[in-house]
Structures are given as structure tokens and as C-alpha cells.
Short mmCIF file of C-alpha atoms in Angstrom, two decimals:
data_model
loop_
_atom_site.label_atom_id
_atom_site.label_comp_id
_atom_site.label_asym_id
_atom_site.label_seq_id
_atom_site.Cartn_x
_atom_site.Cartn_y
_atom_site.Cartn_z
CA MET Y 1 -106.86 -170.53 3.64
CA SER Y 2 -103.86 -171.08 1.36
CA SER Y 3 -102.23 -173.22 4.05
CA PHE Y 4 -104.94 -175.88 3.38
CA LEU Y 5 -104.20 -175.95 -0.36
CA PRO Y 6 -101.47 -178.09 -1.93
CA GLN Y 7 -98.79 -175.80 -3.40
CA ASP Y 8 -99.36 -177.03 -6.94
CA VAL Y 9 -103.08 -176.13 -6.66
CA LEU Y 10 -102.26 -172.70 -5.20
CA THR Y 11 -99.71 -172.15 -7.98
CA ASP Y 12 -102.25 -172.99 -10.63
CA ILE Y 13 -104.88 -170.68 -9.10
CA LEU Y 14 -102.51 -167.72 -8.80
CA ALA Y 15 -101.15 -168.20 -12.33
CA ARG Y 16 -104.71 -167.75 -13.74
CA LEU Y 17 -105.14 -164.30 -12.17
CA PRO Y 18 -104.66 -161.02 -14.15
CA PHE Y 19 -101.01 -160.05 -14.31
CA LYS Y 20 -101.22 -156.96 -12.07
CA THR Y 21 -103.18 -158.92 -9.49
CA ILE Y 22 -100.44 -161.54 -9.35
CA LEU Y 23 -97.87 -158.89 -8.53
CA GLN Y 24 -100.14 -157.45 -5.83
CA CYS Y 25 -100.58 -160.90 -4.31
CA ARG Y 26 -96.92 -160.89 -3.28
CA CYS Y 27 -97.98 -158.57 -0.47
CA VAL Y 28 -100.45 -161.09 1.05
CA SER Y 29 -97.82 -163.10 2.97
CA LYS Y 30 -94.18 -164.15 2.94
CA THR Y 31 -95.23 -167.54 1.60
CA TRP Y 32 -97.04 -166.03 -1.39
CA TYR Y 33 -94.19 -163.60 -1.97
CA SER Y 34 -91.67 -166.42 -2.10
CA LEU Y 35 -93.90 -168.55 -4.31
CA ILE Y 36 -94.67 -165.84 -6.87
CA SER Y 37 -91.05 -164.65 -6.98
CA SER Y 38 -89.69 -168.11 -7.72
CA THR Y 39 -88.44 -169.14 -11.18
CA THR Y 40 -90.73 -172.18 -11.01
CA PHE Y 41 -93.81 -169.98 -10.77
CA ALA Y 42 -92.54 -167.65 -13.50
CA THR Y 43 -92.18 -170.65 -15.82
CA HIS Y 44 -95.64 -172.04 -14.90
CA HIS Y 45 -97.28 -168.63 -15.48
CA LEU Y 46 -95.46 -168.19 -18.81
CA ASN Y 47 -96.47 -171.65 -20.05
CA LYS Y 48 -100.10 -171.05 -19.10
CA THR Y 49 -100.13 -167.61 -20.67
CA THR Y 50 -98.64 -168.67 -23.99
CA LYS Y 51 -100.93 -171.72 -24.26
CA THR Y 52 -104.19 -169.92 -23.52
CA LYS Y 53 -103.82 -166.80 -25.65
CA ASN Y 54 -101.79 -165.12 -28.35
CA SER Y 55 -100.50 -161.69 -27.53
CA ASP Y 56 -102.19 -158.89 -29.46
CA ILE Y 57 -100.02 -156.29 -27.75
CA LEU Y 58 -97.06 -154.83 -29.71
CA LEU Y 59 -93.91 -153.13 -28.46
CA PHE Y 60 -92.58 -150.49 -30.86
CA ARG Y 61 -89.34 -148.57 -30.48
CA TYR Y 62 -88.13 -145.73 -32.62
CA CYS Y 63 -86.16 -142.46 -32.42
CA SER Y 64 -87.93 -139.31 -33.48
CA GLY Y 65 -86.27 -136.06 -34.44
CA GLU Y 66 -87.46 -133.30 -32.14
CA SER Y 67 -86.40 -129.75 -31.30
CA ASN Y 68 -84.08 -130.90 -28.52
CA GLY Y 69 -82.55 -133.72 -30.60
CA GLU Y 70 -83.47 -137.35 -31.23
CA ILE Y 71 -85.76 -138.85 -28.62
CA GLU Y 72 -85.97 -142.60 -28.10
CA HIS Y 73 -89.56 -143.85 -27.58
CA TYR Y 74 -90.93 -147.25 -26.44
CA PHE Y 75 -94.66 -147.68 -26.97
CA LEU Y 76 -97.22 -150.41 -26.32
CA TYR Y 77 -100.04 -150.80 -28.88
CA GLN Y 78 -103.07 -152.96 -29.40
CA ASP Y 79 -102.34 -154.69 -32.69
CA ASP Y 80 -105.22 -152.94 -34.44
CA GLY Y 81 -104.26 -149.54 -32.99
CA PHE Y 82 -100.75 -149.32 -34.45
CA PRO Y 83 -99.29 -146.76 -34.97
CA ASP Y 84 -101.88 -144.09 -34.23
CA ASN Y 85 -103.18 -144.95 -30.76
CA HIS Y 86 -100.68 -146.21 -28.23
CA LEU Y 87 -101.71 -147.74 -24.92
CA GLU Y 88 -98.71 -146.65 -22.96
CA GLU Y 89 -95.27 -145.19 -23.31
CA LEU Y 90 -92.70 -147.25 -21.40
CA ASP Y 91 -89.90 -145.73 -19.41
CA CYS Y 92 -86.95 -147.77 -20.57
CA PRO Y 93 -84.08 -147.44 -18.08
CA PHE Y 94 -81.56 -148.15 -20.78
CA LYS Y 95 -82.24 -145.49 -23.36
CA ARG Y 96 -79.81 -143.98 -25.81
CA THR Y 97 -76.54 -142.37 -24.83
CA ARG Y 98 -75.33 -139.16 -26.39
CA TYR Y 99 -73.60 -141.30 -29.06
CA GLY Y 100 -76.75 -143.12 -30.32
CA PHE Y 101 -79.70 -145.27 -29.35
CA SER Y 102 -79.51 -148.72 -27.85
CA ASN Y 103 -79.52 -151.81 -30.05
CA ILE Y 104 -82.27 -154.42 -29.35
CA VAL Y 105 -80.59 -157.77 -29.84
CA GLY Y 106 -83.90 -159.59 -29.50
CA SER Y 107 -86.69 -160.58 -27.13
CA CYS Y 108 -87.79 -163.88 -25.62
CA ASP Y 109 -90.59 -164.60 -23.13
CA GLY Y 110 -91.16 -160.92 -22.42
CA VAL Y 111 -87.44 -160.16 -21.81
CA PHE Y 112 -85.59 -157.80 -24.09
CA CYS Y 113 -81.82 -157.80 -24.52
CA LEU Y 114 -80.46 -154.29 -25.11
CA VAL Y 115 -76.91 -153.26 -25.95
CA ASP Y 116 -75.39 -149.80 -26.12
CA TYR Y 117 -72.71 -150.01 -28.82
CA GLY Y 118 -72.18 -146.34 -28.20
CA PHE Y 119 -68.88 -144.68 -29.02
CA GLY Y 120 -65.86 -146.86 -29.58
CA TYR Y 121 -66.16 -150.09 -27.58
CA ASN Y 122 -68.67 -149.09 -24.90
CA ASP Y 123 -70.62 -152.32 -24.91
CA ARG Y 124 -73.05 -151.90 -22.00
CA ALA Y 125 -75.80 -154.53 -22.02
CA VAL Y 126 -78.89 -155.35 -19.97
CA LEU Y 127 -81.84 -157.69 -19.83
CA TRP Y 128 -85.10 -155.77 -19.44
CA ASN Y 129 -88.58 -157.00 -18.56
CA PRO Y 130 -90.98 -154.08 -19.05
CA SER Y 131 -93.89 -155.99 -17.42
CA ILE Y 132 -92.25 -155.94 -13.97
CA ARG Y 133 -90.03 -152.93 -14.62
CA LYS Y 134 -86.94 -154.99 -13.93
CA THR Y 135 -83.48 -154.56 -15.43
CA VAL Y 136 -80.57 -156.91 -14.97
CA ARG Y 137 -77.12 -155.73 -15.95
CA ILE Y 138 -74.92 -158.02 -18.01
CA PRO Y 139 -71.24 -157.90 -16.91
CA ARG Y 140 -68.42 -156.89 -19.21
CA PRO Y 141 -67.39 -159.66 -21.61
CA ASN Y 142 -64.01 -161.29 -21.78
CA VAL Y 143 -63.06 -159.93 -25.20
CA THR Y 144 -62.69 -156.12 -24.98
CA PHE Y 145 -60.65 -153.43 -26.64
CA THR Y 146 -58.31 -153.42 -23.65
CA SER Y 147 -57.67 -157.15 -23.84
CA HIS Y 148 -57.62 -157.71 -27.68
CA ARG Y 149 -57.62 -154.27 -29.36
CA SER Y 150 -59.82 -153.72 -32.44
CA PHE Y 151 -62.65 -156.15 -33.22
CA VAL Y 152 -66.16 -156.41 -34.63
CA HIS Y 153 -68.91 -158.59 -33.19
CA SER Y 154 -72.52 -159.71 -33.40
CA LEU Y 155 -74.93 -160.93 -30.73
CA GLY Y 156 -77.75 -163.44 -30.36
CA PHE Y 157 -80.25 -163.85 -27.54
CA GLY Y 158 -82.65 -166.65 -26.69
CA PHE Y 159 -83.80 -169.36 -24.28
CA ASP Y 160 -82.10 -172.69 -23.75
CA SER Y 161 -84.81 -175.24 -22.83
CA ILE Y 162 -82.20 -177.86 -21.87
CA SER Y 163 -80.71 -175.79 -19.04
CA ASN Y 164 -83.89 -173.71 -18.58
CA ASP Y 165 -81.82 -170.55 -18.87
CA TYR Y 166 -81.57 -167.41 -21.02
CA LYS Y 167 -78.35 -166.99 -22.96
CA LEU Y 168 -76.57 -164.27 -24.90
CA VAL Y 169 -73.98 -165.40 -27.45
CA ARG Y 170 -71.26 -163.05 -28.72
CA VAL Y 171 -69.30 -163.78 -31.94
CA VAL Y 172 -66.11 -161.66 -32.13
CA TYR Y 173 -63.73 -161.19 -35.10
CA LEU Y 174 -60.36 -159.67 -34.28
CA GLN Y 175 -58.53 -157.36 -36.65
CA ASP Y 176 -55.99 -159.23 -38.84
CA CYS Y 177 -52.65 -158.01 -40.22
CA SER Y 178 -54.33 -156.54 -43.29
CA PHE Y 179 -56.69 -154.50 -41.06
CA GLY Y 180 -59.67 -156.68 -41.97
CA PHE Y 181 -61.95 -158.66 -39.71
CA ASP Y 182 -62.35 -161.87 -41.72
CA GLU Y 183 -60.19 -164.35 -39.84
CA VAL Y 184 -61.99 -167.56 -38.85
CA PRO Y 185 -62.78 -169.17 -36.57
CA PRO Y 186 -63.89 -166.19 -34.44
CA MET Y 187 -63.77 -165.86 -30.68
CA VAL Y 188 -67.08 -166.85 -29.13
CA GLU Y 189 -68.34 -166.34 -25.62
CA VAL Y 190 -71.67 -167.14 -23.97
CA TYR Y 191 -73.42 -165.32 -21.12
CA THR Y 192 -75.93 -167.32 -19.05
CA MET Y 193 -78.40 -165.50 -16.85
CA ARG Y 194 -78.30 -167.96 -13.96
CA ARG Y 195 -74.54 -167.94 -13.65
CA GLY Y 196 -74.35 -164.21 -14.35
CA CYS Y 197 -71.06 -164.41 -16.23
CA TRP Y 198 -69.41 -164.95 -19.62
CA ARG Y 199 -67.36 -167.98 -20.65
CA MET Y 200 -65.37 -168.68 -23.77
CA ILE Y 201 -66.24 -171.66 -25.96
CA THR Y 202 -64.37 -173.36 -28.79
CA ASN Y 203 -65.85 -173.38 -32.28
CA ASP Y 204 -65.09 -174.26 -35.91
CA LEU Y 205 -67.16 -171.59 -37.63
CA LYS Y 206 -65.86 -170.84 -41.12
CA TYR Y 207 -68.19 -167.98 -42.01
CA VAL Y 208 -68.07 -164.31 -41.05
CA ILE Y 209 -71.09 -162.70 -39.40
CA ARG Y 210 -71.09 -159.01 -40.21
CA GLU Y 211 -70.88 -156.40 -37.46
CA GLN Y 212 -74.18 -155.99 -35.53
CA SER Y 213 -76.04 -158.38 -37.84
CA ALA Y 214 -79.72 -158.99 -37.07
CA CYS Y 215 -80.37 -162.31 -35.35
CA ALA Y 216 -83.51 -164.49 -35.43
CA PHE Y 217 -84.21 -166.92 -32.57
CA LEU Y 218 -86.13 -170.05 -33.46
CA ASN Y 219 -86.14 -173.70 -32.35
CA GLY Y 220 -83.60 -173.06 -29.60
CA ALA Y 221 -81.02 -171.49 -31.96
CA CYS Y 222 -79.81 -168.06 -32.99
CA HIS Y 223 -79.59 -167.47 -36.78
CA TRP Y 224 -77.52 -165.02 -38.81
CA ILE Y 225 -76.47 -164.72 -42.44
CA GLY Y 226 -72.86 -165.82 -42.82
CA TYR Y 227 -70.36 -164.52 -45.45
CA ASN Y 228 -67.47 -166.49 -46.94
CA SER Y 229 -64.74 -164.11 -48.00
CA LEU Y 230 -61.82 -166.54 -48.15
CA ASP Y 231 -62.67 -169.98 -49.56
CA ARG Y 232 -63.86 -169.56 -53.16
CA ASP Y 233 -64.99 -173.20 -53.31
CA GLU Y 234 -67.56 -172.65 -50.60
CA PRO Y 235 -70.90 -170.77 -51.06
CA ARG Y 236 -70.59 -167.04 -50.54
CA HIS Y 237 -73.61 -166.92 -48.25
CA ALA Y 238 -74.94 -169.48 -45.78
CA THR Y 239 -77.23 -169.72 -42.76
CA VAL Y 240 -75.23 -169.77 -39.56
CA ALA Y 241 -77.14 -171.18 -36.58
CA PHE Y 242 -75.91 -171.42 -33.01
CA ASN Y 243 -77.74 -174.00 -30.91
CA LEU Y 244 -78.06 -172.62 -27.38
CA GLY Y 245 -78.41 -176.09 -25.86
CA ASP Y 246 -75.38 -177.83 -27.40
CA GLU Y 247 -73.53 -174.49 -27.89
CA VAL Y 248 -72.33 -175.47 -31.35
CA PHE Y 249 -72.61 -173.82 -34.74
CA VAL Y 250 -74.53 -175.43 -37.60
CA GLN Y 251 -74.33 -174.33 -41.23
CA MET Y 252 -77.47 -174.47 -43.37
CA ALA Y 253 -78.06 -173.48 -46.97
CA VAL Y 254 -79.73 -170.36 -48.25
CA PRO Y 255 -81.85 -170.47 -51.43
CA ASP Y 256 -79.66 -171.35 -54.41
CA CYS Y 257 -80.38 -168.09 -56.22
CA LEU Y 258 -79.07 -166.06 -53.25
CA VAL Y 259 -75.79 -167.87 -52.69
CA TRP Y 260 -73.60 -165.56 -54.78
CA ASP Y 261 -75.58 -162.29 -54.88
CA ASP Y 262 -74.65 -158.96 -53.27
CA PHE Y 263 -77.19 -157.21 -51.05
CA ILE Y 264 -77.72 -153.86 -49.37
CA ASP Y 265 -79.33 -155.89 -46.57
CA ILE Y 266 -80.08 -159.56 -45.99
CA SER Y 267 -81.34 -160.78 -42.65
CA PHE Y 268 -83.33 -163.43 -40.91
CA THR Y 269 -86.60 -163.09 -39.01
CA VAL Y 270 -89.44 -165.44 -38.02
CA PHE Y 271 -92.61 -165.55 -40.16
CA ASP Y 272 -95.59 -167.65 -39.10
CA GLY Y 273 -93.36 -169.88 -36.99
CA MET Y 274 -90.88 -170.47 -39.81
CA LEU Y 275 -87.34 -169.18 -40.41
CA SER Y 276 -87.64 -166.35 -42.92
CA LEU Y 277 -85.00 -164.66 -45.09
CA VAL Y 278 -85.50 -161.19 -46.57
CA PRO Y 279 -82.80 -160.06 -49.03
CA CYS Y 280 -82.77 -156.54 -50.44
CA LYS Y 281 -80.60 -155.56 -53.36
CA LYS Y 282 -80.22 -152.66 -55.77
CA TRP Y 283 -78.34 -152.29 -59.04
CA LEU Y 284 -77.34 -148.91 -60.44
CA TRP Y 285 -80.27 -146.94 -61.79
CA GLU Y 286 -82.73 -149.65 -60.69
CA GLU Y 287 -85.32 -149.64 -57.92
CA THR Y 288 -84.70 -151.71 -54.79
CA SER Y 289 -85.64 -155.37 -55.11
CA CYS Y 290 -86.71 -157.32 -52.05
CA SER Y 291 -88.16 -160.80 -51.61
CA VAL Y 292 -89.46 -162.88 -48.74
CA TRP Y 293 -88.47 -166.52 -48.32
CA VAL Y 294 -89.40 -169.13 -45.69
CA MET Y 295 -87.85 -172.47 -44.77
CA LYS Y 296 -90.89 -174.76 -44.85
CA GLU Y 297 -89.02 -177.62 -43.16
CA TYR Y 298 -86.55 -176.42 -40.56
CA GLY Y 299 -82.96 -177.40 -41.33
CA VAL Y 300 -83.73 -178.57 -44.88
CA GLY Y 301 -82.17 -176.24 -47.45
CA GLU Y 302 -84.28 -177.57 -50.27
CA SER Y 303 -87.45 -176.43 -48.48
CA TRP Y 304 -86.72 -172.71 -49.01
CA THR Y 305 -89.80 -171.22 -50.71
CA LYS Y 306 -90.30 -167.69 -52.02
CA LEU Y 307 -93.57 -166.23 -50.74
CA PHE Y 308 -93.62 -162.94 -52.62
CA ASN Y 309 -91.56 -160.05 -53.99
CA ILE Y 310 -91.76 -156.51 -52.63
CA GLU Y 311 -92.10 -154.40 -55.75
CA HIS Y 312 -92.26 -150.77 -56.90
CA LEU Y 313 -90.68 -149.30 -53.77
CA GLU Y 314 -87.64 -147.04 -53.96
CA GLY Y 315 -84.99 -146.75 -51.24
CA ILE Y 316 -85.93 -149.70 -49.05
CA GLN Y 317 -83.19 -150.34 -46.50
CA ARG Y 318 -84.41 -153.33 -44.50
CA LEU Y 319 -87.35 -155.28 -43.17
CA VAL Y 320 -88.71 -154.13 -39.79
CA ALA Y 321 -91.43 -156.69 -39.05
CA PHE Y 322 -94.29 -158.80 -40.31
CA ARG Y 323 -97.77 -158.03 -38.94
CA GLU Y 324 -100.59 -160.54 -38.16
CA ASN Y 325 -102.75 -158.80 -40.78
CA ASN Y 326 -100.12 -159.70 -43.47
CA GLU Y 327 -98.80 -156.13 -43.52
CA VAL Y 328 -95.05 -155.85 -44.04
CA LEU Y 329 -93.22 -153.01 -42.29
CA LEU Y 330 -90.10 -151.71 -44.03
CA ALA Y 331 -87.54 -148.99 -43.27
CA GLY Y 332 -86.88 -146.45 -46.02
CA GLU Y 333 -83.60 -144.66 -46.66
CA HIS Y 334 -85.07 -141.28 -45.68
CA GLY Y 335 -86.38 -142.45 -42.30
CA GLU Y 336 -89.81 -143.65 -43.43
CA LEU Y 337 -91.61 -146.50 -41.70
CA ILE Y 338 -93.44 -147.97 -44.70
CA SER Y 339 -96.46 -150.29 -44.59
CA TYR Y 340 -96.63 -152.64 -47.60
CA ASP Y 341 -99.51 -154.92 -48.59
CA PRO Y 342 -98.16 -157.89 -50.58
CA ASN Y 343 -101.65 -158.80 -51.85
CA THR Y 344 -102.29 -155.42 -53.55
CA ASN Y 345 -98.74 -153.99 -53.80
CA ASN Y 346 -100.08 -150.87 -52.10
CA TRP Y 347 -97.98 -149.00 -49.58
CA ASP Y 348 -98.07 -145.94 -47.35
CA CYS Y 349 -95.78 -144.18 -44.92
CA LYS Y 350 -96.73 -144.60 -41.28
CA LEU Y 351 -94.24 -142.23 -39.62
CA PHE Y 352 -90.71 -140.88 -39.80
CA GLY Y 353 -87.77 -141.62 -37.52
CA ASP Y 354 -84.19 -142.86 -37.49
CA VAL Y 355 -84.06 -145.65 -40.08
CA ASP Y 356 -82.00 -147.94 -37.84
CA SER Y 357 -84.11 -147.37 -34.73
CA PHE Y 358 -87.34 -149.06 -35.88
CA TYR Y 359 -88.15 -152.19 -33.88
CA LEU Y 360 -91.50 -154.00 -33.54
CA ASP Y 361 -92.32 -157.24 -31.74
CA THR Y 362 -95.12 -158.88 -29.81
CA PHE Y 363 -95.24 -158.06 -26.10
CA VAL Y 364 -95.71 -160.79 -23.54
CA GLU Y 365 -96.42 -160.19 -19.88
CA SER Y 366 -94.10 -162.41 -17.89
CA LEU Y 367 -92.46 -162.71 -14.48
CA VAL Y 368 -89.04 -163.67 -15.86
CA LEU Y 369 -86.25 -161.77 -14.00
CA LEU Y 370 -88.49 -161.25 -10.95
CA SER Y 371 -86.20 -163.44 -8.79
CA GLU Y 372 -83.03 -161.81 -10.16
CA ALA Y 373 -81.18 -159.22 -8.12
CA ASP Y 374 -81.09 -155.68 -9.49
CA ARG Y 375 -77.71 -154.79 -10.88
CA VAL Y 376 -77.13 -151.13 -11.52
CA LEU Y 377 -75.12 -149.95 -14.48
CA VAL Y 378 -72.62 -147.22 -13.63
CA GLU Y 379 -71.65 -144.81 -16.33
CA ASN Y 380 -67.95 -144.64 -17.21
CA THR Y 381 -66.49 -141.16 -16.94
CA SER Y 382 -62.85 -142.05 -17.51
CA GLY Y 383 -63.10 -141.56 -21.25
CA ASN Y 384 -61.27 -144.76 -22.17
CA GLY Y 385 -64.00 -145.89 -24.57
CA GLU Y 386 -65.27 -148.84 -22.55
CA GLY Y 387 -68.35 -148.90 -20.31
CA GLU Y 388 -68.17 -149.52 -16.59
CA TYR Y 389 -70.17 -152.47 -15.43
#
């Protein structure tokens, strides 16, 4: 019967089916298999899914201390069932090594970018789509310990709507003669999923992005907090954005009152569709002070607005996530996952785990990566400190 239907009509019908049914439909015929496995269908399905409903499924990752050591868990939750009643525990093929758990750079369209910083310079990385149980290995970058010796770096992940491709950007600072990592501009390379390789790009970035800084993806750009350690005439802190389409850095202001402060943590996230900044600081003998800011008009520094302060909480290390119910999740210095209500200032501890392992984001069922070939990551046993790809 499908042979009598125009392909665009068949595509629209199949994209409306339940997700598991779509995957099963690949077995109907070679024509359906080819259609459903195409990047065009994956994009059509994703657009229809995101327009018709908001995801109320959450993906939560944390490391728990157990009798046989720390165990890395990935759970799916209904939004109203977190954290007591999980729907499913996912089998992530890229779990922690013996040197630590993997770092989640970010997620986009149901695809998660995971990196194993591991021991030394073992920078294994993959793209993982839990919906289709698909993992795509990212090859070794150009800048490594072997090629350039000591360095620090940060990563950003997102989707470039201009090239219709997923990209991973890597900002690398080499060690200088005084054993610091503050020389600018840094070395920057970009991985594109379709090409499957890294390439170096030129840049004029004058700010330093700290090692493994959290990145927020919004409006086609990756955002980090940038530090100025050299030029005293420039602001000490600034917003550093990397546009994935143009592949250029843009500098934007932070709120005036945060330009010169010191923080135990300051990072970007996305709150209600706006770029959000959450600085946490602590003076001697004082409780931790955190605040939540949003950029009301993207790209306009004067539009930064403080939403609320997070008060009367000791030992806060960083923000974990904002919830749809206005709950704020925070990581405490003793491994607590803390739920904070900004309306009442009430808080409670949800669970305990490794403070740096907490990660929470919405979960989207998508077919992205379905057409990509599986690329298996081979563990390095040579002991040279770098992962084999």
C-alpha cells in the first residue's frame, strides 16, 4: 500500500507513530528501512515531536558510593516522579573508567556528548543517543599531549542549523613558560558529525575559559564564562560565546556587579529559554551566597536581570538544574543533591552522591545518529596516558 502513497505523505504518517513502533517499522521493507534510517526522516520526526509536545521525561546521572566502589547510574524519570520512582535505568556504554566518571559536555536533540577526561590526557569522547541505543565514537583531536605537551581545555556541544550538523568545539590553552595556561588566543578545533573529523580554526579570543568549564548551548552558540588574567583595563569576567554557524567567538557582558568578583563557581545554563548565569561565592566565616540571573534580551548586556538569591544554605558548590516546578537543584560540598524552593526559601536533601557527578536534563526521543555507522572505542593498554580511538 505504501507504494501508492507519495513519500512526503508516508513520511508524515510514520513520524506520527509511537517511537518504538517507528523503529519496528524498519523491518517492514527495505524501502521503509531506508526511509526511517535517513537523516531527512530523523529531522522531520524531531521537528514534529518538539512542536507537538514538551518532554516531561528527565535523564539523571550520578555516582553513588556502594560497597564495591562508586557506581555510575543513568536513570529516566517522569518529571513528577523524580527522584524516588525511576522509569528505567539506562545502560550507558560509556561509563566511568577506573580513574573517574565520564563528563557530560551537554545534550541536544536527544544526543548526549560524553567525554572521559580520565587519568592524564585520556580524552575519549562519544555521541550517545539512548533512545536508539546508538553510540558514535569521536576521533582523537589534533591537539594532544603527544603533539603539544601540557594543556588545559574546555568543550561545547550543539547543533548548527546552517549546516544541519552537530558540532563539538574544543578550546585549548597550552602551558606557557611560567607554567600557567593563560596565553591567548587559545588553539581551537571543531568536530563535525557529518565529516567525522576535527579541524583547526583561527580565532582572536582574549579571554581564558577555565578547565572543564560548564557550557550552555542556546541560539546556535556555546556559552562559557571567560576570565581575563592579563589585561587590567578589560573586565575580569565576560560571557564568551562561540557561534557554531559562523565559527567565531563573540564577547558579551556579564552583570556589572559580577565583573570583578571572585567565585567558587560561576557557570551558564538555560532558564525558561533564556541565557542564565548562576554565580556562587563565599567569604571567610560567611555562608555561601548564590544568585540567579537571566539575559532578558539575548546579546544585550544591559538586559541582565536578577531573578532571586539562594539564601541560608551552607556549602553550596554549584547549580545542577532548574526544574519545571520552579525547584532549583544544587550540589552540596558533602555530596548532597539539594532541592531549593526560591518562593519559600525551604530546602531538603534528595540524595547523596559524588558532587561533580550530578547531571539532570530533559530527555527527548529522537532518531539522530540512526544513519551513522557504529564506531567502537578501543581501550588503550599501552599506558602512555592517551586513549586509543
